[in-house]
Short mmCIF file of C-alpha atoms in Angstrom, two decimals:
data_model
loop_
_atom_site.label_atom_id
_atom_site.label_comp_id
_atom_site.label_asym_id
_atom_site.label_seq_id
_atom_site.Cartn_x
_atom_site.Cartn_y
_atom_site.Cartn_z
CA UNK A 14 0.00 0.00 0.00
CA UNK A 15 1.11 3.49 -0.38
CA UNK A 16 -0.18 6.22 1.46
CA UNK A 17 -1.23 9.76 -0.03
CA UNK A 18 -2.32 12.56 1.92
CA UNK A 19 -5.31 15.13 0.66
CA UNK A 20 -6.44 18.07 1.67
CA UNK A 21 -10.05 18.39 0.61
CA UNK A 22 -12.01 21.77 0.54
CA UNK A 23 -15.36 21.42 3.31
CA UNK A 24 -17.74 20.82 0.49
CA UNK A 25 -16.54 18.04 -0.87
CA UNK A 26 -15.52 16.50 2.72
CA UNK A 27 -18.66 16.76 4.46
CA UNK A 28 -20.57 15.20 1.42
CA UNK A 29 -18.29 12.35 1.08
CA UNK A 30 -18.25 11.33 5.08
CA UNK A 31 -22.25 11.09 5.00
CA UNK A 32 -22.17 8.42 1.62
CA UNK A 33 -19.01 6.61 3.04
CA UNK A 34 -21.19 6.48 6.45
CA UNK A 35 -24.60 5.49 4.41
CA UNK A 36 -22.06 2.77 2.85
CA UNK A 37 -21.19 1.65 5.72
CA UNK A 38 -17.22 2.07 4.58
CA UNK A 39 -14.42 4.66 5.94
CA UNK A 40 -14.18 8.02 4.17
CA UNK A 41 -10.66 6.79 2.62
CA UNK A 42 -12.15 3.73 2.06
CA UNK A 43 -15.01 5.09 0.09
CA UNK A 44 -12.33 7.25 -1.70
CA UNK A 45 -10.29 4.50 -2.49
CA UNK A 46 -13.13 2.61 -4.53
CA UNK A 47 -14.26 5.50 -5.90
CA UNK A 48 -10.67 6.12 -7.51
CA UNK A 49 -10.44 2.58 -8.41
CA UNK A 50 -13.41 2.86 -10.43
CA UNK A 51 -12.53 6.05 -12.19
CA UNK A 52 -9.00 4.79 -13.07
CA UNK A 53 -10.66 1.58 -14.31
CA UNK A 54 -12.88 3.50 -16.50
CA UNK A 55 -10.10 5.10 -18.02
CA UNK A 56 -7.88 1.91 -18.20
CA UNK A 57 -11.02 -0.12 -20.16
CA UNK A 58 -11.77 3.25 -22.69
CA UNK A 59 -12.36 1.34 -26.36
CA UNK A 60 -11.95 5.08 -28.01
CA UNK A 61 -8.49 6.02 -25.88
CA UNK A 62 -6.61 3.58 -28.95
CA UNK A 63 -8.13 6.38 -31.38
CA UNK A 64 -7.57 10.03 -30.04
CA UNK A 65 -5.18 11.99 -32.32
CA UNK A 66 -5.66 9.37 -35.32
CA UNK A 67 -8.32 11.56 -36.90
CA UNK A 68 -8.50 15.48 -37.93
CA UNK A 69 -10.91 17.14 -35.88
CA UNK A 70 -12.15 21.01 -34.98
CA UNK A 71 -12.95 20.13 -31.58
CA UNK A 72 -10.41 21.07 -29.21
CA UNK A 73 -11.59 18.92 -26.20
CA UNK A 74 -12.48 15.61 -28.27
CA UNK A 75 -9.97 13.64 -26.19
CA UNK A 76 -11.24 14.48 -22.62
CA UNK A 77 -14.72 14.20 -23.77
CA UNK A 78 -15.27 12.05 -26.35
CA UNK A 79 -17.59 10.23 -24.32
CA UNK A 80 -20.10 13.15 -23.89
CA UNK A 81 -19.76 13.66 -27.70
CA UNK A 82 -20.33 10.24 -28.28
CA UNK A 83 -23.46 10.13 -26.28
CA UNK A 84 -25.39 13.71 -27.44
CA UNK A 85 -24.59 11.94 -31.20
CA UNK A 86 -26.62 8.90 -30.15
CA UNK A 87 -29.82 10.56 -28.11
CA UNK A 88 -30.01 13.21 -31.42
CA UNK A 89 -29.32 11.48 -34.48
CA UNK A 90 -30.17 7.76 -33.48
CA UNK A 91 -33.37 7.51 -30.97
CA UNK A 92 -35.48 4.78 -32.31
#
């Protein structure tokens, strides 16, 4: 294990120690899922093998592809 220390501004802390309590889990332990996740959802990204193979004029396609992805499907492809 390695240990990393945060300092967390009051809005985010006070929110995150009443889910880790409704959880039933530690606030670091909470924050340790919740970062596993996040980093997993990066790790598994099927379009990450892609970004900067294509010509594009949007600036932000490779930290949001997913969003771009998704307002494509609900307005061009709603069945």
């Amino acid at each position: 294990m390695t240990t990393i220390t945060l300092e967390l501004p009051q809005n985010i802390y006070e929110p995150l120690q009443k889910a880790a309590a409704k959880a039933g889990q530690s606030p670091q332990e909470l924050i340790t899922k919740l970062l596993g996740q996040t980093i997993q959802a990066f790790a598994d990204d099927p379009v990450e093998e892609f970004i900067g193979a294509f010509r594009s004029d949007i600036p932000d396609w490779g930290a949001n592809h997913d969003r771009y992805l998704g307002q494509e499907l609900l307005e061009n492809h709603n069945a």
